[in-house]
Amino acid sequence: MGDSSSRSGSRTMTQPPSQPTSTTKVETPANDPHSDRSHRPRTSSSASGASTTTTSSHRSAASLAKSALDFSQQAEKLAHHHAADNDNDADVPVEAHFITPHDPVVVTSEGHRIPGVPLEEAHKLNLLREELEDGPHVVQIKQEGEVKDEVGKPTARHSQSTDQIAVAPDQKSHDMQKSQSGSLRRQMPPSHTNPLFPPLPLYGPPSLLRDIQTLIFRFTSFWLSLAFLMVIVLGALFTSIPLVAKQVWYKLTLRNIDETRPFYAEEVKRKKARNDLNEKWKHNNLKKGLGPDKEEVADEYVPTEGGRDPIVCDPGYYARRVGLDIEEFHVQTEDGFIIDLWHVYDPKEYTKLSDEERQARGPHVFTESGKKLKDSTGKPKFPVLLMHGLLQSAGAYCVNDEDSLAFYLCKSGYDVWLGNNRCGFHPKHTILSYSDPRHFCWNIRQMGVFDLPALVSRVLRETGFEKIGLIAHSQGTTQTLVALAKEQRPDLGARLTVFCALAPAAYAGPLIGKAYFKFMRVISPALFRIVFGLGAFIPLMMTMHRLLPPRLYGWLGYKVFSFLFDWSDERWERDLRNRMFQFAPVYVSAESMRWWLGRDCFANHKCILATKEAVQAEEREDHHEGTGPHSLGAGDAGGAKGGAKGGASADAVRAQLDKPRGATAWYDERAPPFALWVAGNDDLVDGRKLLRRFENGREPHVRVVHSKVIPEYEHLDVIWAMDAPQQIFCELREVLWKTCHVRDLCRVPKGCEGVEAWDPRDKPAWPASDELQSSSSEETLSGGRGREQ
């Protein structure tokens, strides 16, 4: 859009010698998104000394007073506090700043940001401010000294008051949107709302009525969400009865049921090695007898924590157990949230920054020049950012000892950063309190448009690189896919060398039809808020996290999540399972869960960026053509029948076939290269549909560097399976290096010495069949160690 951030800058009143009238000139730096908006037009004298008045002097005092009153009322409607309750009278809303055409935030006079502002209210604030400032009637767009266009009110086309906006030559025309009122400084809201992202509710400043309403919702949601949670817990325990009976039967027949697990022998081996290491830690003898596969690692990375695992919610503790460490940065998003960014580092090569250096540095992104990390070695490591999944934190990448993805990449030679989305374990905002419903008025759009760019920007600043690699799992892939869309924040793609998606969550799997998910889908938005509240989603879960013993909490967490999402720990190291669930759940907004499971958004359309009608038409088209390894073949009638049942008529299919392949593309030429690893046994999301979308040419601008389907993998196996280092991690390491844009300036990661640079002209190599992707045998785990190292 005509970024509202580009409509600022210095203003000077110029008086042409031969003209008795005044002209307002606005010079707008096109690439300065954060210039000061508080400047006001200043009046200058003519050459003869006669007083020259601005346009505002032509208006009556009554009109000016009315404009001031309207602006004041609108500002108070969007303020942090009511004026009567505000201790700091100076901190009032000044204007709405548009991050994207659909994502405004209110900027206060003290520079604070207030999120959760509906489009219409944001535009109204800006228009009222413009009236108060008495902006010009005519606006001229100048490029390279030449007037390229002129807009204004029809009655003011020949007005003697003119506003000139200078734009850079490389600024595209679609970045400046006109409104019929003639001003480019404040655009009108979009004419329609994306059905996949309905407007968020407006919560004004605190008042007696709003506080009472909030308390009522908090009371009802506590008991109703508690009842919902108890139903889920009881359902999880009830469905565990057959498994308990099976275990008892195996014991009665003198058999060990664990021997049926695919990696049982390796689990026994690792558990013994871990116990031996714990004993040796007690005797301060860390460098002896660590096991055949750990000696070389121990010589290079000396653990500074050890002994029996107390199971703590601290990623730094688990990093120190493998000879690494983690420092925490605080990052401020453009809408004022403070989120956590963790940096994984080798203490022998890097000096931890001071607390002050790791604090938040304001809401602006991609504006500060980067710095170099304090790395004592020669060439720097290439930076990689990891984003977590739904209800998790980035600690999910740190729970598998040496085989944790974060530690694996760090020891391979990458500079690893772990991003956490808003709220997490400790909800923080610059001015909003936890009890303010605006603190939780956000969904996946805000996570993609605000959180992800803020994290990427901070990593770029701290490392001094122009681009980084991005790895995301589940919801992390969703927020990235949303952010990179051409209607959202596609400029983010220029900051990424590659986007690696693990279990990409773009299309819903069959699990969305379960009864407990259907309940959330059938209730109205108003009833959803009565049941789950206006703030965090079932915050009682986080209270239980603090109160319950960690082993009990981990066991119960696995049972509940396994019941909800229909996955198992078959391929995980069971001895670490309680640790894995210490980093989930975290605080997420009820609005976010309504986006995932409510009647309006993902659960209804079963896609993050396309309506169900469009998805059904594409499925019918894929079935009609039946080409490609991931296409719907003649024998796969499920998709076609589902499409017909959902209402995709023959006319809709014909209309879809008549369209060019890229007509419904989500991404444009700014999209970075993609790499995808799909869990073939994942009922929560359908990664094959996303592969099919890319393979069938619906995204002509997306370049797929790598794709793989692991048939036996479930949703969390892509990060927690015991053979994930051989199946996925080693390939991730190579993809990150082949797409690195500064290979000659960076340290070559281990195992990537022979990896050639990726050529963008190369065509994607689609796998021939899923069955050739992986092996479920234990030979894969043991045989792949040579490639892994």
JSON list of C-alpha atoms in Angstrom, two decimals, residues 156-230:
[
{"chain": "A", "resi": 156, "resn": "ALA", "atom": "CA", "xyz": [-10.27, 21.57, -5.82]},
{"chain": "A", "resi": 157, "resn": "ARG", "atom": "CA", "xyz": [-8.45, 20.56, -9.02]},
{"chain": "A", "resi": 158, "resn": "HIS", "atom": "CA", "xyz": [-7.57, 24.16, -9.72]},
{"chain": "A", "resi": 159, "resn": "SER", "atom": "CA", "xyz": [-6.94, 25.12, -6.13]},
{"chain": "A", "resi": 160, "resn": "GLN", "atom": "CA", "xyz": [-3.97, 27.30, -5.44]},
{"chain": "A", "resi": 161, "resn": "SER", "atom": "CA", "xyz": [-2.95, 25.09, -2.49]},
{"chain": "A", "resi": 162, "resn": "THR", "atom": "CA", "xyz": [-0.87, 22.14, -3.67]},
{"chain": "A", "resi": 163, "resn": "ASP", "atom": "CA", "xyz": [0.90, 19.28, -1.90]},
{"chain": "A", "resi": 164, "resn": "GLN", "atom": "CA", "xyz": [3.88, 17.69, -3.62]},
{"chain": "A", "resi": 165, "resn": "ILE", "atom": "CA", "xyz": [5.10, 14.21, -2.68]},
{"chain": "A", "resi": 166, "resn": "ALA", "atom": "CA", "xyz": [8.52, 13.20, -3.94]},
{"chain": "A", "resi": 167, "resn": "VAL", "atom": "CA", "xyz": [9.02, 9.45, -4.37]},
{"chain": "A", "resi": 168, "resn": "ALA", "atom": "CA", "xyz": [12.14, 7.51, -5.21]},
{"chain": "A", "resi": 169, "resn": "PRO", "atom": "CA", "xyz": [12.56, 6.35, -8.84]},
{"chain": "A", "resi": 170, "resn": "ASP", "atom": "CA", "xyz": [12.52, 2.69, -7.78]},
{"chain": "A", "resi": 171, "resn": "GLN", "atom": "CA", "xyz": [9.31, 2.98, -5.80]},
{"chain": "A", "resi": 172, "resn": "LYS", "atom": "CA", "xyz": [6.60, 1.01, -7.53]},
{"chain": "A", "resi": 173, "resn": "SER", "atom": "CA", "xyz": [3.30, 2.64, -8.39]},
{"chain": "A", "resi": 174, "resn": "HIS", "atom": "CA", "xyz": [1.29, 0.10, -6.40]},
{"chain": "A", "resi": 175, "resn": "ASP", "atom": "CA", "xyz": [3.02, 1.34, -3.26]},
{"chain": "A", "resi": 176, "resn": "MET", "atom": "CA", "xyz": [1.03, 4.59, -3.49]},
{"chain": "A", "resi": 177, "resn": "GLN", "atom": "CA", "xyz": [-2.71, 4.16, -3.31]},
{"chain": "A", "resi": 178, "resn": "LYS", "atom": "CA", "xyz": [-5.12, 6.97, -4.11]},
{"chain": "A", "resi": 179, "resn": "SER", "atom": "CA", "xyz": [-8.31, 7.74, -2.30]},
{"chain": "A", "resi": 180, "resn": "GLN", "atom": "CA", "xyz": [-11.25, 9.58, -3.75]},
{"chain": "A", "resi": 181, "resn": "SER", "atom": "CA", "xyz": [-10.80, 12.32, -1.22]},
{"chain": "A", "resi": 182, "resn": "GLY", "atom": "CA", "xyz": [-7.56, 13.21, -2.95]},
{"chain": "A", "resi": 183, "resn": "SER", "atom": "CA", "xyz": [-5.02, 12.68, -0.18]},
{"chain": "A", "resi": 184, "resn": "LEU", "atom": "CA", "xyz": [-2.23, 10.16, -0.39]},
{"chain": "A", "resi": 185, "resn": "ARG", "atom": "CA", "xyz": [-1.23, 10.75, 3.20]},
{"chain": "A", "resi": 186, "resn": "ARG", "atom": "CA", "xyz": [-4.15, 8.76, 4.57]},
{"chain": "A", "resi": 187, "resn": "GLN", "atom": "CA", "xyz": [-5.54, 5.93, 2.47]},
{"chain": "A", "resi": 188, "resn": "MET", "atom": "CA", "xyz": [-9.05, 4.61, 2.67]},
{"chain": "A", "resi": 189, "resn": "PRO", "atom": "CA", "xyz": [-9.45, 1.09, 4.05]},
{"chain": "A", "resi": 190, "resn": "PRO", "atom": "CA", "xyz": [-9.53, -1.81, 1.61]},
{"chain": "A", "resi": 191, "resn": "SER", "atom": "CA", "xyz": [-12.91, -2.35, 0.01]},
{"chain": "A", "resi": 192, "resn": "HIS", "atom": "CA", "xyz": [-13.21, -5.93, 1.27]},
{"chain": "A", "resi": 193, "resn": "THR", "atom": "CA", "xyz": [-12.01, -8.11, 4.11]},
{"chain": "A", "resi": 194, "resn": "ASN", "atom": "CA", "xyz": [-10.15, -11.33, 3.43]},
{"chain": "A", "resi": 195, "resn": "PRO", "atom": "CA", "xyz": [-12.56, -14.12, 4.47]},
{"chain": "A", "resi": 196, "resn": "LEU", "atom": "CA", "xyz": [-9.62, -16.04, 5.93]},
{"chain": "A", "resi": 197, "resn": "PHE", "atom": "CA", "xyz": [-8.70, -13.17, 8.25]},
{"chain": "A", "resi": 198, "resn": "PRO", "atom": "CA", "xyz": [-11.89, -11.58, 9.60]},
{"chain": "A", "resi": 199, "resn": "PRO", "atom": "CA", "xyz": [-11.57, -8.37, 11.61]},
{"chain": "A", "resi": 200, "resn": "LEU", "atom": "CA", "xyz": [-10.54, -8.59, 15.25]},
{"chain": "A", "resi": 201, "resn": "PRO", "atom": "CA", "xyz": [-12.82, -7.07, 17.90]},
{"chain": "A", "resi": 202, "resn": "LEU", "atom": "CA", "xyz": [-12.16, -3.53, 19.12]},
{"chain": "A", "resi": 203, "resn": "TYR", "atom": "CA", "xyz": [-11.42, -3.20, 22.84]},
{"chain": "A", "resi": 204, "resn": "GLY", "atom": "CA", "xyz": [-11.19, 0.41, 23.91]},
{"chain": "A", "resi": 205, "resn": "PRO", "atom": "CA", "xyz": [-9.37, 1.84, 26.91]},
{"chain": "A", "resi": 206, "resn": "PRO", "atom": "CA", "xyz": [-10.26, 0.55, 30.37]},
{"chain": "A", "resi": 207, "resn": "SER", "atom": "CA", "xyz": [-13.55, 1.72, 31.79]},
{"chain": "A", "resi": 208, "resn": "LEU", "atom": "CA", "xyz": [-15.92, 0.56, 34.49]},
{"chain": "A", "resi": 209, "resn": "LEU", "atom": "CA", "xyz": [-18.22, -1.09, 31.95]},
{"chain": "A", "resi": 210, "resn": "ARG", "atom": "CA", "xyz": [-15.38, -2.75, 30.05]},
{"chain": "A", "resi": 211, "resn": "ASP", "atom": "CA", "xyz": [-13.79, -4.00, 33.27]},
{"chain": "A", "resi": 212, "resn": "ILE", "atom": "CA", "xyz": [-17.09, -5.52, 34.39]},
{"chain": "A", "resi": 213, "resn": "GLN", "atom": "CA", "xyz": [-17.54, -7.20, 31.01]},
{"chain": "A", "resi": 214, "resn": "THR", "atom": "CA", "xyz": [-13.99, -8.52, 31.14]},
{"chain": "A", "resi": 215, "resn": "LEU", "atom": "CA", "xyz": [-14.52, -9.94, 34.61]},
{"chain": "A", "resi": 216, "resn": "ILE", "atom": "CA", "xyz": [-17.73, -11.65, 33.48]},
{"chain": "A", "resi": 217, "resn": "PHE", "atom": "CA", "xyz": [-15.96, -13.22, 30.51]},
{"chain": "A", "resi": 218, "resn": "ARG", "atom": "CA", "xyz": [-13.07, -14.25, 32.74]},
{"chain": "A", "resi": 219, "resn": "PHE", "atom": "CA", "xyz": [-15.44, -15.90, 35.20]},
{"chain": "A", "resi": 220, "resn": "THR", "atom": "CA", "xyz": [-17.45, -17.80, 32.58]},
{"chain": "A", "resi": 221, "resn": "SER", "atom": "CA", "xyz": [-14.39, -18.82, 30.59]},
{"chain": "A", "resi": 222, "resn": "PHE", "atom": "CA", "xyz": [-12.60, -20.13, 33.69]},
{"chain": "A", "resi": 223, "resn": "TRP", "atom": "CA", "xyz": [-15.33, -22.64, 34.49]},
{"chain": "A", "resi": 224, "resn": "LEU", "atom": "CA", "xyz": [-16.36, -23.49, 30.93]},
{"chain": "A", "resi": 225, "resn": "SER", "atom": "CA", "xyz": [-12.79, -23.90, 29.65]},
{"chain": "A", "resi": 226, "resn": "LEU", "atom": "CA", "xyz": [-11.98, -25.90, 32.77]},
{"chain": "A", "resi": 227, "resn": "ALA", "atom": "CA", "xyz": [-14.87, -28.21, 31.94]},
{"chain": "A", "resi": 228, "resn": "PHE", "atom": "CA", "xyz": [-13.62, -28.48, 28.36]},
{"chain": "A", "resi": 229, "resn": "LEU", "atom": "CA", "xyz": [-10.10, -29.25, 29.57]},
{"chain": "A", "resi": 230, "resn": "MET", "atom": "CA", "xyz": [-11.35, -31.89, 32.01]}
]
